[in-house]
Coordinates of C-alpha atoms and ligand atoms in Angstrom, one line a residue:
M74 CA 0.0 0.0 0.0
A75 CA 1.1 3.5 -0.9
S76 CA 0.6 5.2 2.5
S77 CA 3.6 7.2 3.5
P78 CA 4.0 9.7 6.3
D79 CA 5.5 12.3 3.9
S80 CA 2.9 12.3 1.1
F81 CA -0.7 11.3 0.3
K82 CA -0.6 9.9 -3.2
I83 CA -3.4 10.3 -5.6
G84 CA -4.4 9.3 -9.1
I85 CA -6.7 11.5 -11.2
A86 CA -9.2 10.0 -13.6
G87 CA -10.4 12.5 -16.1
L88 CA -8.7 15.8 -17.1
G89 CA -11.5 18.0 -18.2
T90 CA -12.4 21.2 -16.4
V91 CA -12.6 19.7 -13.0
G92 CA -9.6 17.4 -13.2
V93 CA -7.4 20.2 -14.5
G94 CA -8.7 22.4 -11.7
V95 CA -7.5 19.9 -9.2
V96 CA -4.1 19.8 -10.8
K97 CA -3.8 23.6 -10.8
I98 CA -4.9 24.0 -7.2
L99 CA -2.5 21.3 -6.0
Q100 CA 0.4 22.9 -7.9
Q101 CA -0.4 26.5 -7.0
N102 CA -1.2 26.1 -3.3
Q103 CA 1.1 23.1 -2.7
D104 CA 2.8 24.5 0.4
L105 CA -0.3 25.7 2.2
I106 CA -2.1 22.5 1.4
A107 CA 0.8 20.4 2.7
A108 CA 0.9 22.5 5.9
R109 CA -2.8 22.1 6.5
A110 CA -2.8 18.4 5.6
G111 CA 0.3 17.6 7.6
R112 CA 1.9 16.1 4.5
S113 CA 2.1 16.8 0.8
I114 CA -0.6 15.7 -1.6
E115 CA 1.2 14.2 -4.5
I116 CA -0.3 13.5 -7.9
V117 CA 1.3 10.2 -9.0
T118 CA -0.8 9.0 -11.9
I119 CA -3.4 10.5 -14.3
A120 CA -5.8 9.1 -17.0
A121 CA -7.6 10.9 -19.7
K122 CA -8.7 10.1 -23.3
D123 CA -6.2 12.4 -25.0
Q124 CA -2.7 12.4 -23.7
S125 CA -1.4 14.9 -26.2
K126 CA -3.9 17.7 -25.6
D127 CA -2.5 21.0 -24.2
R128 CA -4.5 21.6 -21.0
G129 CA -2.6 24.6 -19.9
V130 CA -1.0 22.8 -16.9
D131 CA 2.3 21.0 -16.6
L132 CA 1.5 17.3 -16.5
S133 CA 5.1 16.1 -17.4
T134 CA 6.0 14.7 -14.0
Y135 CA 2.9 12.4 -13.7
E136 CA 2.6 8.9 -15.0
W137 CA -0.2 8.2 -17.5
A138 CA -2.2 5.1 -16.6
D139 CA -2.9 2.7 -19.3
D140 CA -6.6 2.6 -18.5
L141 CA -9.0 3.6 -15.8
L142 CA -9.1 0.2 -14.0
S143 CA -5.3 0.0 -13.8
L144 CA -5.3 3.5 -12.3
A145 CA -8.0 2.4 -9.8
Q146 CA -5.8 -0.6 -8.8
N147 CA -2.5 1.2 -8.8
T148 CA -0.7 0.1 -5.6
D149 CA 1.2 3.4 -5.6
I150 CA -1.8 5.5 -4.8
D151 CA -3.9 6.1 -1.7
C152 CA -6.8 7.8 -3.4
L153 CA -8.6 7.9 -6.7
V154 CA -10.0 11.3 -7.7
E155 CA -12.8 10.6 -10.2
C156 CA -13.5 13.6 -12.5
I157 CA -15.1 11.8 -15.4
G158 CA -18.9 11.8 -14.8
G159 CA -21.6 9.3 -15.7
D160 CA -23.5 7.0 -13.5
D161 CA -22.7 3.5 -14.8
G162 CA -20.3 1.6 -17.1
I163 CA -16.6 2.0 -16.7
V164 CA -16.9 4.9 -14.3
K165 CA -18.9 2.8 -11.9
E166 CA -16.5 -0.1 -12.3
T167 CA -13.5 2.2 -11.7
V168 CA -14.8 3.7 -8.5
Q169 CA -16.0 0.3 -7.2
S170 CA -12.6 -1.2 -8.0
A171 CA -10.7 1.5 -6.2
L172 CA -12.8 1.1 -3.1
E173 CA -12.5 -2.7 -3.3
N174 CA -8.8 -2.2 -3.4
G175 CA -8.9 -0.1 -0.2
K176 CA -8.3 3.2 -1.9
D177 CA -10.2 6.3 -0.9
V178 CA -12.3 7.9 -3.6
V179 CA -13.1 11.6 -4.0
T180 CA -15.6 12.5 -6.6
A181 CA -17.8 15.3 -7.9
N182 CA -20.1 12.8 -9.6
K183 CA -23.6 13.4 -8.1
A184 CA -25.3 11.1 -10.6
L185 CA -23.1 8.2 -9.7
L186 CA -23.6 8.8 -6.0
A187 CA -27.4 9.4 -6.2
K188 CA -27.6 5.9 -7.8
H189 CA -24.8 3.9 -6.1
G190 CA -23.9 6.0 -3.0
V191 CA -25.2 3.5 -0.4
S192 CA -23.7 0.4 -2.0
F193 CA -20.4 2.3 -2.5
S194 CA -20.3 3.4 1.1
K195 CA -20.8 -0.2 2.2
I196 CA -17.8 -1.2 0.1
A197 CA -15.7 1.6 1.5
E198 CA -16.5 0.5 5.1
E199 CA -15.6 -3.1 4.3
N200 CA -12.3 -2.0 3.0
N201 CA -11.5 0.7 5.6
C202 CA -11.5 3.5 3.1
A203 CA -13.6 6.6 2.4
L204 CA -15.9 7.9 -0.3
L205 CA -16.0 11.7 -0.1
Y206 CA -18.0 14.0 -2.4
E207 CA -18.0 17.6 -1.2
A208 CA -17.7 18.8 -4.8
A209 CA -20.8 16.8 -5.9
V210 CA -23.3 19.2 -4.2
A211 CA -23.3 22.9 -4.8
G212 CA -19.7 23.1 -6.1
G213 CA -17.6 25.3 -3.9
I214 CA -20.1 25.5 -1.0
P215 CA -18.9 23.2 1.8
I216 CA -22.4 21.9 2.6
I217 CA -21.5 18.3 2.9
K218 CA -19.0 18.9 5.6
T219 CA -21.4 21.4 7.2
L220 CA -24.2 18.8 7.5
R221 CA -21.9 15.9 8.3
E222 CA -19.9 17.7 11.0
G223 CA -20.8 21.3 11.7
L224 CA -24.4 20.5 12.3
A225 CA -23.9 17.0 13.5
A226 CA -25.4 17.7 17.0
N227 CA -28.7 18.7 15.5
E228 CA -31.9 16.9 14.4
I229 CA -32.2 18.5 10.9
N230 CA -35.7 19.6 10.2
S231 CA -35.3 20.8 6.6
V232 CA -32.8 21.6 3.8
F233 CA -33.7 24.0 1.0
G234 CA -31.4 24.6 -1.9
I235 CA -30.9 26.5 -5.1
L236 CA -28.8 23.6 -6.5
N237 CA -28.5 24.4 -10.2
G238 CA -26.6 27.4 -11.4
T239 CA -27.9 27.2 -15.0
C240 CA -31.5 27.3 -13.9
N241 CA -30.8 30.1 -11.4
Y242 CA -29.1 32.1 -14.2
I243 CA -32.0 31.6 -16.5
L244 CA -34.7 32.6 -13.9
T245 CA -32.7 35.6 -12.8
T246 CA -32.1 36.8 -16.3
M247 CA -35.8 36.3 -17.1
E248 CA -36.6 38.4 -14.1
K249 CA -34.1 41.2 -14.8
T250 CA -34.8 41.5 -18.6
G251 CA -38.4 40.4 -18.9
R252 CA -37.4 38.0 -21.7
D253 CA -38.9 34.6 -22.2
F254 CA -37.4 31.2 -21.3
D255 CA -36.3 30.0 -24.8
D256 CA -34.6 33.2 -25.6
V257 CA -32.6 33.2 -22.3
L258 CA -31.8 29.5 -22.5
K259 CA -30.3 30.1 -26.0
E260 CA -28.2 33.0 -24.6
A261 CA -27.1 30.8 -21.7
Q262 CA -26.0 28.1 -24.2
D263 CA -24.1 30.7 -26.3
L264 CA -22.3 31.9 -23.2
G265 CA -21.4 28.3 -22.2
Y266 CA -23.5 28.3 -19.0
A267 CA -25.9 25.7 -20.4
E268 CA -25.0 22.5 -22.2
A269 CA -26.0 22.0 -25.9
D270 CA -28.4 19.4 -24.4
P271 CA -29.6 21.4 -21.5
S272 CA -32.2 18.9 -20.2
F273 CA -30.2 17.6 -17.3
D274 CA -30.1 21.1 -15.9
I275 CA -33.4 22.7 -16.9
D276 CA -35.5 19.6 -16.2
G277 CA -34.2 19.5 -12.7
I278 CA -32.3 16.2 -12.9
D279 CA -28.9 17.6 -11.9
A280 CA -30.4 19.5 -8.9
A281 CA -32.4 16.3 -8.0
H282 CA -29.2 14.2 -7.7
K283 CA -27.8 16.8 -5.3
L284 CA -31.0 17.0 -3.3
V285 CA -31.2 13.3 -2.6
L286 CA -27.6 13.3 -1.4
L287 CA -28.3 16.2 1.0
A288 CA -31.4 14.4 2.2
G289 CA -29.5 11.2 2.9
L290 CA -26.9 13.1 4.9
A291 CA -29.3 15.4 6.7
F292 CA -31.6 12.7 8.0
G293 CA -29.3 9.6 8.1
V294 CA -31.4 7.9 5.5
E295 CA -30.7 6.1 2.2
P296 CA -31.0 8.5 -0.7
D297 CA -33.8 7.5 -3.0
F298 CA -33.6 9.3 -6.4
D299 CA -36.5 7.2 -7.9
A300 CA -38.9 8.3 -5.1
L301 CA -38.3 12.0 -6.0
E302 CA -40.8 13.8 -8.2
I303 CA -39.0 16.4 -10.3
S304 CA -40.3 19.5 -12.1
G305 CA -37.9 21.7 -14.0
I306 CA -38.3 25.3 -15.2
R307 CA -39.3 24.8 -18.9
S308 CA -42.9 25.8 -18.2
I309 CA -42.1 29.1 -16.4
T310 CA -43.0 32.0 -18.6
A311 CA -42.0 35.7 -18.6
H312 CA -45.7 36.3 -17.5
D313 CA -45.2 34.1 -14.4
I314 CA -42.0 35.9 -13.4
K315 CA -43.5 39.3 -13.9
A316 CA -46.7 38.5 -12.0
A317 CA -44.8 36.9 -9.2
K318 CA -42.6 40.0 -8.9
E319 CA -45.6 42.3 -8.9
L320 CA -47.0 40.3 -6.0
G321 CA -43.7 40.5 -4.1
Y322 CA -42.3 37.1 -5.0
T323 CA -39.4 35.6 -7.0
I324 CA -39.5 32.3 -8.7
K325 CA -36.6 29.9 -7.8
L326 CA -36.0 26.2 -8.7
L327 CA -35.8 24.7 -5.2
G328 CA -34.7 21.4 -3.9
I329 CA -36.6 20.9 -0.6
T330 CA -36.4 18.1 1.9
K331 CA -38.1 18.0 5.2
H332 CA -38.5 15.7 8.2
I333 CA -41.8 16.6 9.9
N334 CA -43.7 14.4 12.3
D335 CA -42.1 11.1 11.2
Q336 CA -42.8 12.0 7.6
Y337 CA -39.9 12.4 5.1
I338 CA -40.6 14.7 2.2
Q339 CA -38.5 15.6 -0.8
T340 CA -39.5 17.7 -3.8
L341 CA -37.7 19.5 -6.6
E342 CA -39.8 22.2 -8.2
P343 CA -40.0 25.9 -9.1
C344 CA -41.5 27.8 -6.2
L345 CA -42.3 31.4 -5.3
V346 CA -40.3 32.8 -2.5
P347 CA -40.8 36.3 -0.9
S348 CA -38.6 38.7 -2.8
Y349 CA -37.2 40.1 0.5
S350 CA -36.0 36.6 1.6
A351 CA -32.3 35.8 1.6
I352 CA -32.9 32.9 -0.8
A353 CA -34.6 35.3 -3.4
Q354 CA -31.4 37.4 -3.4
V355 CA -29.3 34.5 -4.7
D356 CA -28.8 35.6 -8.3
D357 CA -27.3 34.4 -11.5
A358 CA -25.4 31.1 -11.5
Y359 CA -25.0 31.1 -7.7
N360 CA -26.2 28.2 -5.5
A361 CA -27.4 28.4 -2.0
V362 CA -28.3 25.9 0.7
M363 CA -30.4 26.7 3.8
T364 CA -30.7 24.3 6.7
D365 CA -32.9 24.2 9.8
G366 CA -31.7 22.3 12.8
D367 CA -33.5 21.8 16.1
F368 CA -30.8 23.6 18.2
V369 CA -28.9 25.7 15.7
E370 CA -32.1 26.9 13.8
Q371 CA -31.5 28.4 10.4
T372 CA -28.1 28.6 8.5
M373 CA -27.5 29.6 4.9
M374 CA -24.6 29.4 2.6
Q375 CA -24.2 30.8 -0.8
G376 CA -21.5 30.4 -3.4
K377 CA -20.5 29.2 -6.9
G378 CA -22.1 25.9 -7.6
A379 CA -19.9 24.9 -10.6
G380 CA -16.8 25.7 -12.5
E381 CA -13.1 24.8 -12.4
G382 CA -12.1 26.7 -9.2
P383 CA -15.0 26.1 -6.9
T384 CA -15.3 22.4 -7.8
A385 CA -11.6 21.7 -7.5
S386 CA -11.6 23.6 -4.2
S387 CA -14.1 21.2 -2.7
I388 CA -12.3 18.1 -4.1
V389 CA -9.0 19.3 -2.6
A390 CA -10.7 20.0 0.8
D391 CA -11.7 16.3 0.8
L392 CA -8.2 15.3 -0.1
I393 CA -6.8 17.3 2.8
D394 CA -9.1 15.5 5.3
L395 CA -8.0 12.2 3.9
A396 CA -4.3 13.1 4.0
K397 CA -4.8 14.0 7.7
G398 CA -6.2 10.5 8.2
Y399 CA -9.8 11.7 8.7
K400 CA -12.1 9.2 6.9
P401 CA -15.7 10.0 7.7
H402 CA -18.6 7.8 6.5
A403 CA -20.1 9.0 3.3
F404 CA -23.5 9.7 4.8
G405 CA -22.3 10.7 8.3
Q406 CA -22.8 7.2 9.8
T407 CA -22.3 3.6 8.8
S408 CA -24.4 2.4 5.9
A409 CA -26.0 -0.2 8.2
K410 CA -27.5 2.6 10.3
L411 CA -29.0 4.5 7.4
K412 CA -32.8 4.2 7.5
K413 CA -34.8 3.2 4.5
V414 CA -37.7 5.5 4.5
E415 CA -41.0 5.9 2.6
W416 CA -40.6 9.3 0.9
Q417 CA -43.6 11.6 0.4
N418 CA -43.8 14.4 -2.2
N419 CA -45.0 18.0 -2.1
E420 CA -48.6 16.8 -1.9
E421 CA -48.0 16.4 1.9
L422 CA -47.1 20.1 2.3
E423 CA -49.4 22.8 3.3
C424 CA -48.8 26.1 1.5
P425 CA -50.3 29.0 -0.3
C426 CA -50.1 28.7 -4.1
Y427 CA -49.8 30.8 -7.2
L428 CA -52.2 29.9 -10.0
H429 CA -51.9 31.3 -13.6
L430 CA -54.9 30.8 -15.8
V431 CA -55.5 31.8 -19.5
V432 CA -59.2 32.1 -19.8
K433 CA -61.9 33.4 -22.1
D434 CA -62.5 37.0 -21.5
E435 CA -66.2 36.8 -20.8
P436 CA -68.6 37.7 -18.0
G437 CA -69.0 35.1 -15.3
V438 CA -65.6 33.4 -15.9
L439 CA -64.2 34.5 -12.5
A440 CA -67.4 33.3 -10.8
E441 CA -67.0 29.8 -12.4
I442 CA -63.4 29.5 -11.4
T443 CA -63.9 30.7 -7.8
S444 CA -66.9 28.4 -7.4
R445 CA -64.7 25.3 -8.4
L446 CA -62.0 26.4 -6.0
S447 CA -64.5 26.8 -3.2
E448 CA -65.9 23.3 -3.7
L449 CA -62.7 22.0 -2.1
N450 CA -62.5 24.9 0.3
I451 CA -59.7 26.7 -1.4
S452 CA -59.8 30.3 -0.4
I453 CA -58.4 33.1 -2.5
D454 CA -55.9 35.6 -1.1
S455 CA -55.4 37.9 -4.0
L456 CA -56.2 38.1 -7.7
L457 CA -54.7 39.9 -10.6
Q458 CA -55.9 40.5 -14.2
H459 CA -54.0 42.7 -16.6
G460 CA -56.6 43.8 -19.2
H461 CA -57.2 41.3 -22.0
E462 CA -55.6 40.1 -25.2
E463 CA -56.7 40.8 -28.7
D464 CA -57.6 37.1 -29.3
G465 CA -60.3 37.3 -26.6
S466 CA -58.3 35.7 -23.8
A467 CA -57.3 37.1 -20.5
R468 CA -54.7 36.1 -17.9
I469 CA -55.7 35.7 -14.4
I470 CA -53.3 35.2 -11.5
I471 CA -54.8 33.9 -8.3
M472 CA -52.9 33.5 -5.0
T473 CA -54.6 30.9 -2.8
Q474 CA -54.4 30.8 1.0
T475 CA -52.6 28.0 2.8
A476 CA -54.1 24.6 2.3
P477 CA -52.8 21.1 1.7
F478 CA -51.1 21.2 -1.7
K479 CA -52.9 18.0 -2.6
T480 CA -56.3 19.7 -2.2
T481 CA -55.2 22.8 -4.1
S482 CA -53.9 20.6 -7.0
E483 CA -57.2 18.7 -7.1
S484 CA -59.2 21.9 -7.2
V485 CA -57.0 23.3 -10.0
K486 CA -57.6 20.1 -12.0
S487 CA -61.3 20.7 -11.7
V488 CA -60.8 24.4 -12.8
E489 CA -58.8 23.1 -15.8
G490 CA -61.9 21.1 -17.0
L491 CA -63.9 24.3 -17.4
D492 CA -64.7 25.4 -21.0
C493 CA -63.6 28.9 -20.2
V494 CA -60.0 27.8 -19.3
L495 CA -58.0 27.9 -22.6
D496 CA -54.6 26.5 -21.6
K497 CA -53.0 24.2 -19.0
P498 CA -52.9 26.2 -15.7
T499 CA -49.6 26.9 -14.0
L500 CA -49.7 26.0 -10.4
L501 CA -46.7 26.8 -8.2
R502 CA -46.3 26.4 -4.5
I503 CA -45.3 29.4 -2.4
E504 CA -42.6 28.8 0.2
E505 CA -42.5 31.5 2.9
V506 CA -38.8 30.9 3.6
Ligands
LIG731 N1 -24.7 22.1 -14.5 C1 -24.7 22.4 -13.0 C2 -25.2 23.7 -12.8 C3 -23.3 22.2 -12.4 O1 -25.6 24.4 -13.7 O2 -25.3 24.1 -11.6 C4 -22.9 20.8 -12.2 O3 -23.8 20.1 -11.4

């Protein structure tokens, strides 16, 4: 085994933005990292598809591994740093093989962990090594360490997060400019914020991977990605953003997980939050995570959720812990202790709601709608109509009072069935954070 008192030896799999960031930070901050870790962190071996590509860093002193599995099994390294991505195939094999060979693994790969995190943490325990993933959730924000250690004395009641920078950039830009979703998405792609296939981000999958990891850690439960209902931001229009703003709210894509009265709830959806709230002020591509613990009460952290520097910063923080000999359990406790729970979705939450309807502009329409809402006891808090359109339609915005979301949703389905309702209603929950 590689372990040496003078250096902690690592192999890096993948030299894209994140892998190169790790090399840069280890080279540039070498001395301070060694001082904090108590020994140097030494890159021994690297693997990437193209060995000849100029990546803007000096890689000349590192060995190139023949393939990923040989890197994972290299007896000269203490730790594999996985910077490739993907939730199956060779990446899964590589991580598993490293753990089976007693090597620590540090990864930013949320998709892999959301799917295999529990089985990997078991393998890590059996082989006396660690699986650390600070960089997988909210990039440079140290939320994993915060939940695992800083807040470890608390029963965590809830975690709220803006967990996807691309979505936050799009929603913020829509609010600032009044432009519509497609237009801003295209700009985000041109600027390199959003991928050519943006669905992982805008449909909420990326944020959902992060949320289930936070839920596992916060509550000491097995993350369950399949039990999470996910709504992204494709259906949010410039009208919604404008109306929400007029009513004192901002729309954010939120990952929310709560433990209330023996119920475990997780949901990933666009919500309205009061414009004065701290979470509403988190703009552009920034992420934020807010936690509530029984003794500490609320905490909030904000920072860059992606990019070379922030992601590499979190990876190297994990490496420093490992070099110091600190090997925490992936979800804060042994995998045998993690509870398998029945997850509920947002239907179990009680909240006020925002309802956007496109209706025929005719007398009696409002009466029909409010009568359907009242059948299930849904009470209206405020109502907005901005004139009417040339095609004979009108937009109505209704804010409903607090009620079980399940009931509000049911009554909106009933409203949707009315002849005067011309389009699929938009129903969003309001979170009074
Ligand atoms: N694509 C993500 C984001 C970063 O936009 O926040 C990686 O998870």
